[in-house]
XYZ file of C-alpha atoms in Angstrom:
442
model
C -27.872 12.251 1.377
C -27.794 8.702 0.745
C -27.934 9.325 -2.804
C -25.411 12.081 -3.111
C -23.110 9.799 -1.248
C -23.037 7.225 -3.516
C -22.961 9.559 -6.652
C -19.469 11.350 -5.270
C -17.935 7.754 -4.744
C -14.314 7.869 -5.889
C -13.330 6.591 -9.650
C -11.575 3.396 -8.212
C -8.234 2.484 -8.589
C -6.639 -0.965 -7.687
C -7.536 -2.452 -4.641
C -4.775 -4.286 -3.134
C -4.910 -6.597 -0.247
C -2.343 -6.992 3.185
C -0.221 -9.993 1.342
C -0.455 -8.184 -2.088
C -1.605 -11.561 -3.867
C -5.304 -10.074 -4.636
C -5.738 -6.726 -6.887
C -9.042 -5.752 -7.899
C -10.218 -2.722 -10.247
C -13.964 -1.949 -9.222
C -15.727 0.634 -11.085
C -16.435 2.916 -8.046
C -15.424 2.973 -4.251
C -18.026 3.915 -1.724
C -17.629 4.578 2.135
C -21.459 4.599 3.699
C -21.805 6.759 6.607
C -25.040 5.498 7.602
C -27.019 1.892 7.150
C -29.249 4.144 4.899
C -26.401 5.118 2.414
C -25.380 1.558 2.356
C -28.714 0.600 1.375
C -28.770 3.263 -1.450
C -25.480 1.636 -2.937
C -26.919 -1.278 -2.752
C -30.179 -0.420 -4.590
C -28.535 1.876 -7.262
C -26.294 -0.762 -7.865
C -28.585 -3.682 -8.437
C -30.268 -0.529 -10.374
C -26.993 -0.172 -12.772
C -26.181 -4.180 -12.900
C -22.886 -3.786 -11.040
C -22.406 -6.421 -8.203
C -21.437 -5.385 -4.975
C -18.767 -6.441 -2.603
C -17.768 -5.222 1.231
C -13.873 -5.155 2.008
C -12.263 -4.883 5.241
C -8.677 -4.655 6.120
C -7.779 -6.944 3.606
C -6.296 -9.729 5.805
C -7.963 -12.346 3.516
C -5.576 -13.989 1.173
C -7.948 -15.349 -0.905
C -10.221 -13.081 -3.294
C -13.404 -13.093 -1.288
C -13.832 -9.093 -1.147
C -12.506 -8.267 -4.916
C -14.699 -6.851 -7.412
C -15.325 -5.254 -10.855
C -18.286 -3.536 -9.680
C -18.757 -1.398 -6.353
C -16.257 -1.956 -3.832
C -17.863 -0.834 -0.150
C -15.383 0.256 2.532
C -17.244 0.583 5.911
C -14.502 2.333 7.340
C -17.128 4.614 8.601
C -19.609 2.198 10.108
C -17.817 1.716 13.676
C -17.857 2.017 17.093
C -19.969 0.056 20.008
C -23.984 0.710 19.542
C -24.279 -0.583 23.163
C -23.325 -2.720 25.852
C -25.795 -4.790 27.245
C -24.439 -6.071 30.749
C -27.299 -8.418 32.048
C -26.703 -10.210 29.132
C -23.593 -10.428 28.733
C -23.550 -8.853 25.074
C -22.230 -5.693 22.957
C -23.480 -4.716 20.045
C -21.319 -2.956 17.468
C -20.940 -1.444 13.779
C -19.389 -3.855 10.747
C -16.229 -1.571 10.462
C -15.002 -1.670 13.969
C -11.565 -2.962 13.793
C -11.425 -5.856 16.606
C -8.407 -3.748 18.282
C -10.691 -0.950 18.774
C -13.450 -3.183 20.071
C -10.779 -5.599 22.371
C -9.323 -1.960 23.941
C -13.253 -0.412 24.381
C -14.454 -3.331 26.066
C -11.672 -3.652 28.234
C -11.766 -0.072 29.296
C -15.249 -1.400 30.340
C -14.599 -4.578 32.221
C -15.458 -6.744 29.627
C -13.264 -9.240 27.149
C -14.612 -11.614 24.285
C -13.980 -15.043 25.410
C -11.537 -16.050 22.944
C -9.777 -14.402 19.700
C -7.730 -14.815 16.902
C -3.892 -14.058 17.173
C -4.274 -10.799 15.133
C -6.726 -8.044 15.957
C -6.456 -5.603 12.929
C -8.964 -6.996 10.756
C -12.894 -5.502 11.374
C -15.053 -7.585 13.112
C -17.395 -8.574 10.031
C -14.170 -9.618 8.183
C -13.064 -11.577 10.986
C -16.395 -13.046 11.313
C -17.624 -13.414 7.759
C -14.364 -15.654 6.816
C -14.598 -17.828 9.852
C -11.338 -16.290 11.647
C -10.831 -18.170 14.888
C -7.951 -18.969 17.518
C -7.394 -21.843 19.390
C -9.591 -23.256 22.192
C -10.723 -26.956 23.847
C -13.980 -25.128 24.701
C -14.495 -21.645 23.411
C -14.768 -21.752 19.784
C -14.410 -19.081 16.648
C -15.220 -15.337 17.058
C -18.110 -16.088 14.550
C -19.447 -19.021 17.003
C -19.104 -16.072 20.052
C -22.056 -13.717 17.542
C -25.250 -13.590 19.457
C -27.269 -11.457 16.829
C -26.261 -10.028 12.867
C -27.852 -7.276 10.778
C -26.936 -6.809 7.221
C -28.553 -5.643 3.969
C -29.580 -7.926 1.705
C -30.058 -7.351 -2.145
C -33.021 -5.603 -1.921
C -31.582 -2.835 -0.152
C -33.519 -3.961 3.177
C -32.159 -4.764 6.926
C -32.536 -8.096 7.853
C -31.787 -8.738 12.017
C -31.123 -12.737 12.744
C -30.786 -14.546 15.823
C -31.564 -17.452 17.277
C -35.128 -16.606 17.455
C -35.372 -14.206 14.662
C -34.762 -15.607 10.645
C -32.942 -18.044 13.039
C -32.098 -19.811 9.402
C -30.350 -17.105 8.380
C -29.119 -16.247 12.075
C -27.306 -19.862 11.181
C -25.375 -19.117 7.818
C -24.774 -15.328 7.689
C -22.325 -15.558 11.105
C -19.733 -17.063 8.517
C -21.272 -15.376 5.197
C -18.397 -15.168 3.044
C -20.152 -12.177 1.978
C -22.620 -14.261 -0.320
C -25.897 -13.047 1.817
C -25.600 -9.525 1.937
C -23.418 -7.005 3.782
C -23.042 -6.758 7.873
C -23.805 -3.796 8.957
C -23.925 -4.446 13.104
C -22.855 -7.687 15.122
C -23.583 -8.679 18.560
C -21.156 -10.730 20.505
C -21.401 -12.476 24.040
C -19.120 -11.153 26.340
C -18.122 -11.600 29.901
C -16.397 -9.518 32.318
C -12.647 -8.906 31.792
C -10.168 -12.133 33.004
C -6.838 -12.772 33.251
C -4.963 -15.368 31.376
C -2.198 -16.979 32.037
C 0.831 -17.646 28.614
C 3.218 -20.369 28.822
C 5.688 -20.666 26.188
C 7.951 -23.397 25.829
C 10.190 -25.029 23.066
C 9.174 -28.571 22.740
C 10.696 -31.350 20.279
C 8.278 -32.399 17.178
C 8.538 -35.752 18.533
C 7.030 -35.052 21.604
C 4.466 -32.729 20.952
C 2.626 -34.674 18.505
C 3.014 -38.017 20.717
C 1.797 -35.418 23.375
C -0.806 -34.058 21.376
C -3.812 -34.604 23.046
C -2.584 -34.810 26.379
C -1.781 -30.540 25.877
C -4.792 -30.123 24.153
C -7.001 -32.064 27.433
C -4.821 -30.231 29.902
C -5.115 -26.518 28.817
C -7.958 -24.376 27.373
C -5.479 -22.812 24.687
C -2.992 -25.072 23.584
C -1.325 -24.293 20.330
C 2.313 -24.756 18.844
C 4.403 -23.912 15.575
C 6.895 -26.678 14.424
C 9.748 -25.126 12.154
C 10.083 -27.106 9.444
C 13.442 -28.293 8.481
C 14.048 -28.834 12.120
C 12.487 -31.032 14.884
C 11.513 -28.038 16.753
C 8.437 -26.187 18.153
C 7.477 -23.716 19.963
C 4.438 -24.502 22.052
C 1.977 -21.970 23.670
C -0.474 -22.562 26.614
C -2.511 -20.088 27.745
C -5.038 -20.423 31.152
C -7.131 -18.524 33.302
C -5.770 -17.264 36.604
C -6.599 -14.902 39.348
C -4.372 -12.708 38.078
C -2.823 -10.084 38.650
C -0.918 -9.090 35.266
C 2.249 -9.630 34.794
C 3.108 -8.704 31.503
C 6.603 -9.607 29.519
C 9.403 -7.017 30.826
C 10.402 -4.292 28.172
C 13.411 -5.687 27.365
C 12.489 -9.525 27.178
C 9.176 -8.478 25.459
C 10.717 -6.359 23.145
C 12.838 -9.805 22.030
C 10.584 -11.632 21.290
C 7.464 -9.783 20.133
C 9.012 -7.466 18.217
C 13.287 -8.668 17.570
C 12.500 -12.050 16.901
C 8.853 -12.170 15.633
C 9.013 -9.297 13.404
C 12.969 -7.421 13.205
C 14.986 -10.379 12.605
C 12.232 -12.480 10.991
C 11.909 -9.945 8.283
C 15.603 -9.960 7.907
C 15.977 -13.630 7.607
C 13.217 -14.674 5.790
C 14.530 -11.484 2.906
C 17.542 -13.996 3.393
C 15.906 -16.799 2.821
C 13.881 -15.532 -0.056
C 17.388 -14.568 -1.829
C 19.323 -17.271 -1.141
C 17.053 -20.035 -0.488
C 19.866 -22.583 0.363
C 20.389 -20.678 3.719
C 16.800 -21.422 4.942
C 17.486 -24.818 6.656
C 20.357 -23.118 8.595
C 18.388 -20.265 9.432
C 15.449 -22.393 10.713
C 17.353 -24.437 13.243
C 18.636 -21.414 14.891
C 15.702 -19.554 14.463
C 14.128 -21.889 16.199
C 16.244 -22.598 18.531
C 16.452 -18.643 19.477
C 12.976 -18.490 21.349
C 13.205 -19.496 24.976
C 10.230 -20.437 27.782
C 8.637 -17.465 29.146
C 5.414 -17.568 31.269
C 3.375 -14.153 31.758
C 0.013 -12.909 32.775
C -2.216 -10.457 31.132
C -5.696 -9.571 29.985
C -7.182 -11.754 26.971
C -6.511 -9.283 23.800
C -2.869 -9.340 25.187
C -2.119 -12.921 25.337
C -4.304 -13.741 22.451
C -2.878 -11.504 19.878
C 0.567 -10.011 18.127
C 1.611 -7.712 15.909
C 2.240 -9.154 12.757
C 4.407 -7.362 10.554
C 6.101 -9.889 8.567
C 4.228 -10.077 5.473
C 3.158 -13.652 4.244
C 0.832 -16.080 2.006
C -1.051 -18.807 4.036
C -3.002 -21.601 3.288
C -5.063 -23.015 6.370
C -6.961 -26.850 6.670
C -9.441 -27.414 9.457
C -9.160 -31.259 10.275
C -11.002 -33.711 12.490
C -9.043 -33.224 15.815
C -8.124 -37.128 15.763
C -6.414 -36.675 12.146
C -4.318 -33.637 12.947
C -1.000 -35.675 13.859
C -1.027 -37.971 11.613
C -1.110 -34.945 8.839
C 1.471 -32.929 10.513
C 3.936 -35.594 9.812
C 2.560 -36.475 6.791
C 3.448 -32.693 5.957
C 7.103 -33.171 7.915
C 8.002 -36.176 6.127
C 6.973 -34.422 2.599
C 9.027 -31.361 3.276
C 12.254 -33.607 4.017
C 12.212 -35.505 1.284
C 11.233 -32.654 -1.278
C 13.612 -29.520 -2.741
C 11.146 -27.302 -0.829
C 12.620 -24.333 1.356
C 10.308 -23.318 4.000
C 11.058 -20.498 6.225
C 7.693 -20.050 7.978
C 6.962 -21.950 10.927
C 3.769 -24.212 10.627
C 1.091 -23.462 13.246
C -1.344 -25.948 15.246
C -4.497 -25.267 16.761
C -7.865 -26.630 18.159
C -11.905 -25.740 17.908
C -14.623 -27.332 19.488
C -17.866 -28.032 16.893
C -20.113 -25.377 16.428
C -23.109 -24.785 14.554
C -22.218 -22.559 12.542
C -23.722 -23.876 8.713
C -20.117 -22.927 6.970
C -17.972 -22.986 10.104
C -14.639 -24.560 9.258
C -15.750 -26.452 12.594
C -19.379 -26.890 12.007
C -19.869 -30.486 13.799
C -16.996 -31.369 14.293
C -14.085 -31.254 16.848
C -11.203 -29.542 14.507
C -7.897 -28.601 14.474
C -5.951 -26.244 12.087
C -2.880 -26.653 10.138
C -1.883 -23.484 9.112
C 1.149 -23.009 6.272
C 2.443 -19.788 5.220
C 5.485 -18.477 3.048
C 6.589 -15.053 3.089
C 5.561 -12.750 0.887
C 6.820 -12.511 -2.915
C 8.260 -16.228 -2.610
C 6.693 -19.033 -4.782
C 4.382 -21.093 -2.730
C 2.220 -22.903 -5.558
C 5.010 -25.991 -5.207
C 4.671 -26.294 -1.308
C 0.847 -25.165 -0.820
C -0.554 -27.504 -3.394
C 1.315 -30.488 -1.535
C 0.211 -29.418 1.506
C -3.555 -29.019 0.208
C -3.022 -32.557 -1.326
C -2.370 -34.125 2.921
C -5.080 -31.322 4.040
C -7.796 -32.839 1.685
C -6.954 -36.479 1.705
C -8.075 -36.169 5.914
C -11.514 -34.291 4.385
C -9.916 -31.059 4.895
C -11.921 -28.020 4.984
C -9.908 -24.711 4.196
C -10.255 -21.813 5.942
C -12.487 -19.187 3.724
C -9.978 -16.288 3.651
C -6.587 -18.283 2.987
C -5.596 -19.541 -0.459
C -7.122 -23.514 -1.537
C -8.021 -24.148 -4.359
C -11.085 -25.963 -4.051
C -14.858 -25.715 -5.633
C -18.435 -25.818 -4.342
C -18.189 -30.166 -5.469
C -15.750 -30.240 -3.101
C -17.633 -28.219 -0.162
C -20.668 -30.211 -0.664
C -18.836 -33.338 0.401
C -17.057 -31.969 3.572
C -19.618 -29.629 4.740
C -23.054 -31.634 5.534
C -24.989 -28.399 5.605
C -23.441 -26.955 2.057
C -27.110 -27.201 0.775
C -28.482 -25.086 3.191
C -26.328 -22.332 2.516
C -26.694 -22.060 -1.319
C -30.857 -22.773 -0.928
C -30.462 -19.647 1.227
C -28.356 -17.536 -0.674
C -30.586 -18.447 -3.692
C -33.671 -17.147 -1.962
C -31.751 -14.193 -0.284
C -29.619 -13.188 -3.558
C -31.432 -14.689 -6.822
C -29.163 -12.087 -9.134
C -26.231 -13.070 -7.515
C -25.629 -8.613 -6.234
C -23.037 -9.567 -4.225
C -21.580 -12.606 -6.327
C -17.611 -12.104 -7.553
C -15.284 -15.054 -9.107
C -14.602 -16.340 -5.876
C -18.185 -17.310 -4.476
C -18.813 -18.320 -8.033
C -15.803 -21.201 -7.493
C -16.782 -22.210 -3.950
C -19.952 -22.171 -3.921
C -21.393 -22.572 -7.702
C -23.907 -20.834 -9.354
């Protein structure tokens, strides 16, 4: 079956991903049903010389999934293989999208500790690029992986964990996709909470002087700054006994979906035709959001739709350097001809141990910059990159940078590790592309 699956794999066409700045042509498109079939791909194309890549939702901005060989969509690897409740873990298939996992395991009494803001991507996506939220103490959803199986180039199933390969247990929970393909992850989990969202504007000024007084004082602090203004938006988020009290209709409605989608699409299509109007826009844009406090389960408070279409660009810097970047950043957008209609976005991760973890041994935070979709961004991204990197920067592996594996060897301490791994794992290089080539040599 295996066989025949592969065989009747669509003639591709373009691959595209969510921000459109990524297109791909492989030569053929295959959706496994089984581990088995996805082992046959693998081996019949290592047997043909094509190279072999796994895509997701296509969240990443940068070119991590795109291929000229066989593209693999594991649309049909999903759902939970099983919940394990003495100790504390779920196990479940590489395609899940995390919305479908966040909404199964709280049907069950159960929550990942902490989460990203959005929840379409799958969960080896998410994991495999590093995606991550903000915490003092609860780290990445890669760092939250208790176990990982995935076919390697041979066309075998290698499981890792702590105990078992713990070596590759170490790497492959942020893989780019250079070790093989993930076929099943387990996560800890623990039973369902309730957290606690306060939102609050907050002057610039303040919240960086402020800085790590928030960030001491709350498990999730994060906050946007708008630039062209001296205004942010700050976000806190806590456990509490509960119960839920979720944003009204009306008020939630506003902001979720008026403000943070409706009218930002509207202004930003203003802002990308006249770009004049953007400083305007931004002070009452950002002056528009007012302090709300609510209470809901995690996936609820942690995440948002986003349907506003954008390019970002993401840093992961020693916590200590983060404010003295951000207005390094402020003071560049002032004084340049730039027109920025995104807000910029703060947040915080404990070290982990994670070998390619943008927060592997370090305390971090991110500095995230985005521009909306189909506007230039080179001008305003490469100056940004230029502050990121000048703190020893490390960019997050799904959002555009620019940087090469000379460059990861001196910010990541472990960068060795990984590519003596991958070399023994993946000596042909089967699930190589351009982009592993550039960040992590040959």
């Amino acid at each position: 079956m295996g066989t025949a699956t592969a065989r009747n794999s669509s003639t591709a066409t373009a691959w595209r991903n969510w921000a459109g700045n990524v297109t791909a042509t492989p030569t053929r498109v295959v959706t496994p049903a089984s581990v088995g079939e996805l082992q046959e791909t693998v081996r019949r194309a290592a047997e043909d010389g094509l190279r072999v890549k796994a895509v997701g939702t296509g969240h990443s901005f940068t070119a991590a999934a795109a291929t000229d060989g066989v593209l693999v969509r594991p649309q049909a690897l999903t759902g939970i293989r099983s919940i394990d409740r003495a100790a504390g873990t779920v196990t479940v298939a590489a395609g899940t999208a995390l919305k479908d996992l966040n909404r199964t395991l709280a049907a069950e009494g159960l929550s990942l500790t902490n989460m990203g803001d959005i929840m379409e991507q799958t969960v080896s996506g998410a994991t495999s690029t590093g995606t991550h939220g903000t915490g003092r103490d609860s780290a990445s959803i890669a760092a939250q992986i208790r176990a990982l199986e995935l076919v390697t180039a041979d066309g075998s199933v290698l499981t890792c964990s702590e105990k078992e390969n713990p070596e590759v247990f170490a790497a492959a929970r942020v893989g780019i996709g250079a070790l093989g393909v993930v076929t099943a992850i387990t996560f800890a989990v623990e039973p369902l909470f309730f957290l606690t969202a306060r939102e609050e504007p907050m002057g610039f000024d303040r919240v960086t002087a402020e800085f790590e007084e928030h960030f001491a004082e709350n498990e999730h602090f994060e906050f946007y700054w708008f630039p062209h203004t001296g205004n942010c938006n700050t976000k806190r988020n806590n456990r509490s006994q509960g119960p839920a009290a979720p944003p009204g209709p009306v008020s939630g409605w506003i902001e979720d979906e008026l403000l943070s989608n409706g009218l930002f699409q509207a202004v930003n299509s203003l802002g990308r035709a006249v770009p004049a109007t953007i400083p305007s826009i931004a002070r009452v844009a950002s002056r528009a959001l007012s302090a709300r406090t609510y209470t809901d389960i995690p996936y609820k408070v942690f995440t948002s739709p986003r349907r506003v279409r954008f390019v970002e660009m993401e840093y992961a810097l020693p916590r200590e350097a983060v404010v003295g970047a951000l207005r390094e950043l402020r003071a560049m957008v002032d004084r340049s001809r730039l027109r920025i209609s995104f807000p910029v976005e703060v947040r915080t991760a404990p070290a982990d141990d994670v070998t390619l973890s943008t927060a592997s041994g370090r305390e971090t935070a991110y500095i995230a910059v985005h521009m909306y979709k189909g506007t230039p961004y080179q001008a305003y991204f490469t100056a940004a990159e230029h502050i990121f990197t000048s703190h020893g920067g490390r960019p997050h592996w799904g959002k555009v940078h620019t940087r090469d594996a000379e460059y990861f060897s001196r910010v990541y301490p472990r960068f060795g590790e990984f590519t003596a791994l991958r070399d023994r794992l993946d000596p042909d290089r089967v699930f190589g592309n351009d982009y592993l080539r550039r960040v992590l040599g040959d």
